[in-house]
C-alpha cells in the first residue's frame, strides 16, 4: 500500500491502533481481511481529503455514520467532501461509516466504536429506534442528526429538511395538478423506522385531509430496497386500484422511482402527477424526461456545513448557541433543473 502518510495519521483516520495499522502496512499475519479493508479505506479517504490537511490550524475528526442505500450514502460523502474547503481555517477530517444493511445492531456497534475513539463529533443518519437512541445517550461525543431526526436523543442539533413541511408541499402540488378531478394517490416509501419518512407521510396526509376532494392513499413499501421488488409492489397496487392518478415517492431507494415509472409503463397505465424527493442523477434524468412532475430538494452541502459548524460550536471553537434550523424545501421542475452535466 503506497501512501505518503504517517502511521499515526492512518490510525486516526481508520480508528484502529497504530500497531494494527503497522501490521497491515507491512503485510504481517494475523490481520482480518475486514481490517485490511479499513486501512485501505482510510488511505483512500486521506487521499481525497489531502488538500484540506495542513500543519497549522485546528483539526477536527468527524465520524459520519449513514444507514442508507449506496447512492444516497455516496451523495452525502460527495457533499461533505465538496464542502470541506469552505470550512477553513478549521480543518475537518471525515471518517465515513456507510451502512446499507437495515440492522440497527450495526449502527449501534459503530456508535460504540466511535465513542471509544478520538472523535470530535458524529453526524448520524439512522432510524429512530430505541436501541440507537440508547446508544446515542451512552455516547460522550457531540452528535448531529442528518436528514432524519432522533428528537428524544441528546443530539446537539438536527441538520436537514423540514420533513413534515416537505410532505405537505407534495400534497399541495398534487392537489394543484389534479384540482377537482377524482383520483387516488400511490405513496411509495422505504423500509425501516426513519422518522423523516414518517414525518413526510404525516404532513402529506394532513394536507390532503384539508382539501375538499377526498382521495384514497395506497401505500407500497420497498421493504427489500430492490427495484424489482418495487415494480412487483406497484403492479399489485395498480391491479387492485384502477383509480390511481398520482404518485408520491417519499424515500431514496435504489432505483425506486425509475422502477415506479417502469411498472406503470408495463401495465400501460398513465399518471397525471409524480412528486419525488432528492435531486440525484436518476431523479434529474426522470425530471428532464418529464417522467417526474417535480422533485422536492434540499441542499445536502448546506446541511453538512451546518452539522460541522454545530460540532465546532460544541467543541468551543465557534461562538454562539447551537441552533437547529431545518433546510428550506426547494421545488424543482424541468424548468429549473440543474444543467445536463449534473
Short mmCIF file of C-alpha atoms in Angstrom, two decimals:
data_model
loop_
_atom_site.label_atom_id
_atom_site.label_comp_id
_atom_site.label_asym_id
_atom_site.label_seq_id
_atom_site.Cartn_x
_atom_site.Cartn_y
_atom_site.Cartn_z
CA UNK A 1 0.00 0.00 0.00
CA UNK A 2 1.92 3.03 -1.24
CA UNK A 3 0.99 6.25 0.54
CA UNK A 4 2.60 9.45 1.86
CA UNK A 5 1.02 9.33 5.34
CA UNK A 6 2.40 8.59 8.77
CA UNK A 7 1.09 5.54 10.60
CA UNK A 8 -0.36 7.90 13.21
CA UNK A 9 -2.47 9.67 10.57
CA UNK A 10 -3.80 6.41 9.12
CA UNK A 11 -4.59 5.11 12.61
CA UNK A 12 -6.54 8.27 13.45
CA UNK A 13 -8.42 8.12 10.14
CA UNK A 14 -9.31 4.43 10.47
CA UNK A 15 -9.97 4.38 14.21
CA UNK A 16 -7.51 1.47 14.54
CA UNK A 17 -4.44 1.26 16.73
CA UNK A 18 -1.05 2.25 15.33
CA UNK A 19 0.18 -1.30 15.94
CA UNK A 20 -2.65 -2.76 13.86
CA UNK A 21 -2.04 -0.31 11.03
CA UNK A 22 1.68 -1.15 11.13
CA UNK A 23 0.88 -4.88 10.82
CA UNK A 24 -1.37 -4.25 7.80
CA UNK A 25 1.08 -1.95 6.02
CA UNK A 26 3.93 -4.41 6.42
CA UNK A 27 1.89 -7.46 5.44
CA UNK A 28 2.25 -9.30 8.72
CA UNK A 29 -0.11 -12.17 9.50
CA UNK A 30 -2.96 -12.38 11.95
CA UNK A 31 -4.96 -9.49 10.50
CA UNK A 32 -8.56 -9.90 9.36
CA UNK A 33 -9.49 -9.01 5.79
CA UNK A 34 -12.04 -6.50 7.11
CA UNK A 35 -9.25 -4.70 8.99
CA UNK A 36 -7.15 -4.54 5.82
CA UNK A 37 -10.13 -3.01 4.03
CA UNK A 38 -10.48 -0.40 6.79
CA UNK A 39 -6.84 0.62 6.39
CA UNK A 40 -7.21 0.86 2.62
CA UNK A 41 -10.37 2.94 3.06
CA UNK A 42 -8.56 5.26 5.47
CA UNK A 43 -5.77 5.83 2.94
CA UNK A 44 -8.34 6.45 0.21
CA UNK A 45 -10.16 8.97 2.45
CA UNK A 46 -6.88 10.73 3.22
CA UNK A 47 -6.10 10.94 -0.49
CA UNK A 48 -9.43 12.63 -1.23
CA UNK A 49 -9.15 14.99 1.72
CA UNK A 50 -5.44 15.69 1.36
CA UNK A 51 -6.00 19.25 0.17
CA UNK A 52 -7.72 20.03 3.50
CA UNK A 53 -4.96 18.69 5.72
CA UNK A 54 -2.44 21.32 6.73
CA UNK A 55 0.06 21.78 9.52
CA UNK A 56 -1.46 24.90 11.06
CA UNK A 57 -4.96 25.46 12.39
CA UNK A 58 -7.19 23.24 14.45
CA UNK A 59 -8.16 19.82 13.17
CA UNK A 60 -11.48 18.16 13.94
CA UNK A 61 -12.06 14.46 13.37
CA UNK A 62 -15.72 13.90 12.48
CA UNK A 63 -17.34 10.48 12.08
CA UNK A 64 -20.14 10.28 9.51
CA UNK A 65 -22.44 7.29 10.13
CA UNK A 66 -25.04 6.75 7.42
CA UNK A 67 -27.57 3.94 7.09
CA UNK A 68 -28.96 4.38 3.58
CA UNK A 69 -28.90 2.90 0.08
CA UNK A 70 -25.44 3.26 -1.53
CA UNK A 71 -26.47 6.04 -3.93
CA UNK A 72 -27.64 8.28 -1.06
CA UNK A 73 -24.59 7.46 1.06
CA UNK A 74 -22.41 8.41 -1.90
CA UNK A 75 -24.29 11.72 -2.23
CA UNK A 76 -23.61 12.52 1.44
CA UNK A 77 -19.91 11.68 1.08
CA UNK A 78 -19.58 13.81 -2.06
CA UNK A 79 -21.47 16.74 -0.50
CA UNK A 80 -19.32 16.81 2.64
CA UNK A 81 -16.04 16.47 0.77
CA UNK A 82 -17.10 19.29 -1.57
CA UNK A 83 -17.88 21.46 1.45
CA UNK A 84 -14.61 20.88 3.33
CA UNK A 85 -12.61 23.70 1.65
CA UNK A 86 -15.20 26.25 2.75
CA UNK A 87 -14.74 25.29 6.41
CA UNK A 88 -11.22 26.73 6.64
CA UNK A 89 -9.34 27.89 8.67
CA UNK A 90 -10.56 24.87 10.62
CA UNK A 91 -9.58 21.51 9.16
CA UNK A 92 -12.29 18.86 9.14
CA UNK A 93 -11.17 15.27 8.67
CA UNK A 94 -14.07 12.90 7.97
CA UNK A 95 -14.28 9.18 8.62
CA UNK A 96 -17.18 7.58 6.75
CA UNK A 97 -19.14 4.59 8.06
CA UNK A 98 -21.60 3.85 5.26
CA UNK A 99 -24.08 1.05 6.06
CA UNK A 100 -26.64 -0.24 3.58
CA UNK A 101 -27.94 -3.08 5.77
CA UNK A 102 -31.12 -2.34 7.78
CA UNK A 103 -29.64 -3.70 11.02
CA UNK A 104 -29.85 -1.32 13.99
CA UNK A 105 -27.24 -3.50 15.72
CA UNK A 106 -24.68 -2.49 13.11
CA UNK A 107 -25.34 1.23 13.73
CA UNK A 108 -25.05 0.69 17.50
CA UNK A 109 -21.74 -1.14 17.02
CA UNK A 110 -20.29 1.74 15.00
CA UNK A 111 -21.54 4.33 17.52
CA UNK A 112 -19.89 2.42 20.36
CA UNK A 113 -16.62 2.04 18.44
CA UNK A 114 -16.57 5.74 17.59
CA UNK A 115 -17.30 6.60 21.23
CA UNK A 116 -14.20 4.70 22.31
CA UNK A 117 -12.01 6.50 19.78
CA UNK A 118 -10.74 10.02 19.26
CA UNK A 119 -13.69 11.71 17.62
CA UNK A 120 -14.70 15.35 17.94
CA UNK A 121 -18.22 14.76 16.68
CA UNK A 122 -20.63 12.45 14.89
CA UNK A 123 -23.01 13.13 12.00
CA UNK A 124 -25.66 10.41 12.00
CA UNK A 125 -28.40 9.28 9.62
CA UNK A 126 -30.16 6.34 11.20
CA UNK A 127 -33.64 5.02 12.11
CA UNK A 128 -35.39 6.33 15.20
CA UNK A 129 -35.43 3.07 17.16
CA UNK A 130 -34.85 2.57 20.92
CA UNK A 131 -31.50 0.78 20.65
CA UNK A 132 -29.96 3.51 18.50
CA UNK A 133 -31.34 6.28 20.73
CA UNK A 134 -29.92 4.43 23.76
CA UNK A 135 -26.50 4.16 22.08
CA UNK A 136 -26.52 7.90 21.40
CA UNK A 137 -27.39 8.50 25.08
CA UNK A 138 -24.43 6.37 26.16
CA UNK A 139 -22.04 8.28 23.92
CA UNK A 140 -19.91 11.20 25.04
CA UNK A 141 -19.30 12.72 21.60
CA UNK A 142 -21.33 15.69 20.22
CA UNK A 143 -23.79 14.25 17.68
CA UNK A 144 -25.81 15.89 14.89
CA UNK A 145 -28.63 14.02 13.20
CA UNK A 146 -28.76 14.38 9.42
CA UNK A 147 -31.86 14.35 7.14
CA UNK A 148 -33.88 12.26 9.63
CA UNK A 149 -34.03 13.15 13.31
CA UNK A 150 -33.78 11.39 16.67
CA UNK A 151 -35.60 14.05 18.72
CA UNK A 152 -35.61 12.11 22.00
CA UNK A 153 -31.85 11.60 21.89
CA UNK A 154 -29.30 14.06 23.35
CA UNK A 155 -28.21 15.15 19.86
CA UNK A 156 -26.91 18.73 19.76
CA UNK A 157 -28.68 19.65 16.50
CA UNK A 158 -30.63 18.37 13.52
CA UNK A 159 -29.41 19.23 10.01
CA UNK A 160 -31.81 18.60 7.17
CA UNK A 161 -35.11 19.39 5.55
CA UNK A 162 -38.33 20.09 7.44
CA UNK A 163 -39.80 16.71 6.54
CA UNK A 164 -43.36 17.44 7.63
CA UNK A 165 -43.38 20.63 5.54
CA UNK A 166 -41.94 18.67 2.61
CA UNK A 167 -44.77 16.12 2.79
CA UNK A 168 -47.35 18.90 2.97
CA UNK A 169 -45.71 20.56 -0.05
CA UNK A 170 -46.01 17.30 -2.01
CA UNK A 171 -49.72 17.06 -1.17
CA UNK A 172 -50.25 20.70 -2.16
CA UNK A 173 -48.57 20.18 -5.54
CA UNK A 174 -50.51 17.01 -6.28
CA UNK A 175 -53.79 18.69 -5.35
CA UNK A 176 -52.96 21.67 -7.58
CA UNK A 177 -52.23 19.37 -10.52
CA UNK A 178 -55.32 17.20 -10.06
CA UNK A 179 -57.57 20.09 -8.97
CA UNK A 180 -61.16 18.86 -8.61
CA UNK A 181 -60.65 15.69 -10.65
CA UNK A 182 -61.16 12.43 -8.82
CA UNK A 183 -58.24 10.07 -8.39
CA UNK A 184 -56.27 8.20 -5.75
CA UNK A 185 -52.62 8.60 -4.78
CA UNK A 186 -49.93 5.94 -4.67
CA UNK A 187 -47.48 6.56 -1.80
CA UNK A 188 -44.12 4.76 -2.10
CA UNK A 189 -41.90 4.60 0.97
CA UNK A 190 -38.84 2.70 2.13
CA UNK A 191 -38.02 0.17 4.75
CA UNK A 192 -37.16 0.87 8.36
CA UNK A 193 -38.26 3.31 11.01
CA UNK A 194 -36.82 6.55 9.65
CA UNK A 195 -38.58 9.45 11.37
CA UNK A 196 -38.02 11.64 8.31
CA UNK A 197 -40.20 9.38 6.15
CA UNK A 198 -42.85 9.17 8.87
CA UNK A 199 -42.94 12.96 9.14
CA UNK A 200 -43.22 13.35 5.36
CA UNK A 201 -46.15 10.97 5.27
CA UNK A 202 -47.81 12.70 8.25
CA UNK A 203 -47.51 16.11 6.57
CA UNK A 204 -48.78 14.67 3.30
CA UNK A 205 -51.85 13.07 4.84
CA UNK A 206 -52.66 16.15 6.94
CA UNK A 207 -52.56 18.47 3.93
CA UNK A 208 -54.73 16.16 1.81
CA UNK A 209 -57.29 15.89 4.60
CA UNK A 210 -57.75 19.63 4.42
CA UNK A 211 -58.84 19.51 0.78
CA UNK A 212 -62.41 19.20 -0.44
CA UNK A 213 -61.60 16.34 -2.81
CA UNK A 214 -61.24 13.06 -0.90
CA UNK A 215 -58.52 10.77 -2.18
CA UNK A 216 -57.52 7.31 -1.05
CA UNK A 217 -53.83 6.73 -0.32
CA UNK A 218 -52.46 3.36 -1.49
CA UNK A 219 -49.13 2.61 0.16
CA UNK A 220 -46.35 0.50 -1.33
CA UNK A 221 -43.36 -0.24 0.94
CA UNK A 222 -39.96 -1.04 -0.55
CA UNK A 223 -39.06 -3.46 2.23
CA UNK A 224 -36.13 -5.02 0.36
CA UNK A 225 -34.54 -1.92 -1.24
CA UNK A 226 -34.69 -3.62 -4.65
CA UNK A 227 -36.04 -2.13 -7.86
CA UNK A 228 -37.68 -5.40 -8.92
CA UNK A 229 -39.50 -5.61 -5.57
CA UNK A 230 -40.78 -2.06 -6.10
CA UNK A 231 -42.06 -2.96 -9.58
CA UNK A 232 -43.82 -6.03 -8.21
CA UNK A 233 -45.47 -4.00 -5.43
CA UNK A 234 -46.61 -1.33 -7.88
CA UNK A 235 -48.07 -3.94 -10.24
CA UNK A 236 -50.14 -5.42 -7.42
CA UNK A 237 -51.32 -1.99 -6.29
CA UNK A 238 -52.34 -0.96 -9.81
CA UNK A 239 -54.18 -4.21 -10.44
CA UNK A 240 -56.26 -3.64 -7.30
CA UNK A 241 -56.72 0.11 -7.69
CA UNK A 242 -57.69 1.33 -11.18
CA UNK A 243 -58.27 4.90 -9.96
CA UNK A 244 -54.64 5.82 -9.17
CA UNK A 245 -53.86 9.16 -10.80
CA UNK A 246 -50.91 10.47 -8.78
CA UNK A 247 -47.70 9.24 -7.12
CA UNK A 248 -45.73 10.50 -4.13
CA UNK A 249 -42.37 8.80 -3.55
CA UNK A 250 -41.06 9.92 -0.18
CA UNK A 251 -37.81 7.96 0.06
CA UNK A 252 -34.46 7.46 -1.72
CA UNK A 253 -34.44 3.79 -2.62
CA UNK A 254 -32.17 2.04 -5.09
CA UNK A 255 -33.74 2.79 -8.44
CA UNK A 256 -37.15 3.08 -6.83
CA UNK A 257 -38.56 5.95 -8.88
CA UNK A 258 -37.39 4.53 -12.19
CA UNK A 259 -38.97 1.23 -11.11
CA UNK A 260 -42.28 3.01 -10.44
CA UNK A 261 -42.23 4.57 -13.91
CA UNK A 262 -41.40 1.18 -15.46
CA UNK A 263 -44.22 -0.54 -13.57
CA UNK A 264 -46.79 1.97 -14.83
CA UNK A 265 -45.48 1.59 -18.39
CA UNK A 266 -45.61 -2.20 -18.19
CA UNK A 267 -49.27 -2.02 -17.15
CA UNK A 268 -49.99 0.62 -19.81
CA UNK A 269 -51.22 2.91 -17.08
CA UNK A 270 -50.77 6.67 -17.02
CA UNK A 271 -50.44 9.06 -14.12
CA UNK A 272 -51.09 12.78 -14.04
CA UNK A 273 -48.50 13.82 -11.45
CA UNK A 274 -45.44 12.25 -9.81
CA UNK A 275 -43.65 14.06 -6.95
CA UNK A 276 -40.40 12.65 -5.54
CA UNK A 277 -37.55 13.63 -3.22
CA UNK A 278 -33.83 14.37 -3.73
CA UNK A 279 -32.21 15.71 -6.86
CA UNK A 280 -29.82 12.85 -7.56
CA UNK A 281 -28.69 11.72 -11.01
CA UNK A 282 -31.61 9.33 -11.53
CA UNK A 283 -34.28 11.81 -10.49
CA UNK A 284 -32.71 14.59 -12.56
CA UNK A 285 -32.89 12.37 -15.65
CA UNK A 286 -36.52 11.41 -14.92
CA UNK A 287 -37.37 15.06 -14.39
CA UNK A 288 -35.86 16.10 -17.72
CA UNK A 289 -37.77 13.29 -19.45
CA UNK A 290 -40.99 14.61 -17.84
CA UNK A 291 -41.45 11.29 -16.04
CA UNK A 292 -41.37 13.22 -12.75
CA UNK A 293 -43.51 16.31 -12.33
CA UNK A 294 -41.46 17.84 -9.50
CA UNK A 295 -38.65 16.94 -7.12
CA UNK A 296 -38.56 18.23 -3.54
CA UNK A 297 -34.94 19.03 -2.87
CA UNK A 298 -32.72 20.33 -0.11
CA UNK A 299 -29.06 21.22 -0.29
CA UNK A 300 -27.02 18.47 1.38
CA UNK A 301 -23.93 20.66 1.31
CA UNK A 302 -25.72 23.29 3.40
CA UNK A 303 -26.96 20.61 5.80
CA UNK A 304 -23.47 19.19 6.26
CA UNK A 305 -21.88 22.61 6.65
CA UNK A 306 -24.37 23.35 9.44
CA UNK A 307 -23.62 19.98 11.04
CA UNK A 308 -19.87 20.71 11.06
CA UNK A 309 -20.46 24.19 12.47
CA UNK A 310 -22.59 22.70 15.27
CA UNK A 311 -19.82 20.25 16.16
CA UNK A 312 -17.22 23.04 16.21
CA UNK A 313 -19.54 25.10 18.42
CA UNK A 314 -19.90 22.14 20.79
CA UNK A 315 -16.10 21.94 20.92
CA UNK A 316 -15.86 25.64 21.78
CA UNK A 317 -14.18 26.59 18.50
CA UNK A 318 -17.05 28.76 17.22
CA UNK A 319 -19.08 31.28 19.21
CA UNK A 320 -22.83 31.39 19.65
CA UNK A 321 -25.58 28.95 20.64
CA UNK A 322 -26.17 25.81 18.62
CA UNK A 323 -29.40 26.14 16.66
CA UNK A 324 -31.48 23.67 14.68
CA UNK A 325 -32.73 25.40 11.54
CA UNK A 326 -34.24 22.96 9.01
CA UNK A 327 -33.35 23.50 5.35
CA UNK A 328 -35.90 25.12 3.08
CA UNK A 329 -37.91 22.88 0.75
CA UNK A 330 -36.94 23.57 -2.86
CA UNK A 331 -39.41 22.62 -5.60
CA UNK A 332 -37.51 21.59 -8.74
CA UNK A 333 -39.30 21.23 -12.09
CA UNK A 334 -37.93 20.53 -15.57
CA UNK A 335 -37.58 24.31 -15.98
CA UNK A 336 -35.20 24.90 -13.06
CA UNK A 337 -33.39 21.55 -13.02
CA UNK A 338 -29.57 21.64 -12.95
CA UNK A 339 -27.57 21.50 -16.21
CA UNK A 340 -27.41 18.25 -18.14
CA UNK A 341 -23.85 17.58 -16.97
CA UNK A 342 -25.13 17.25 -13.35
#
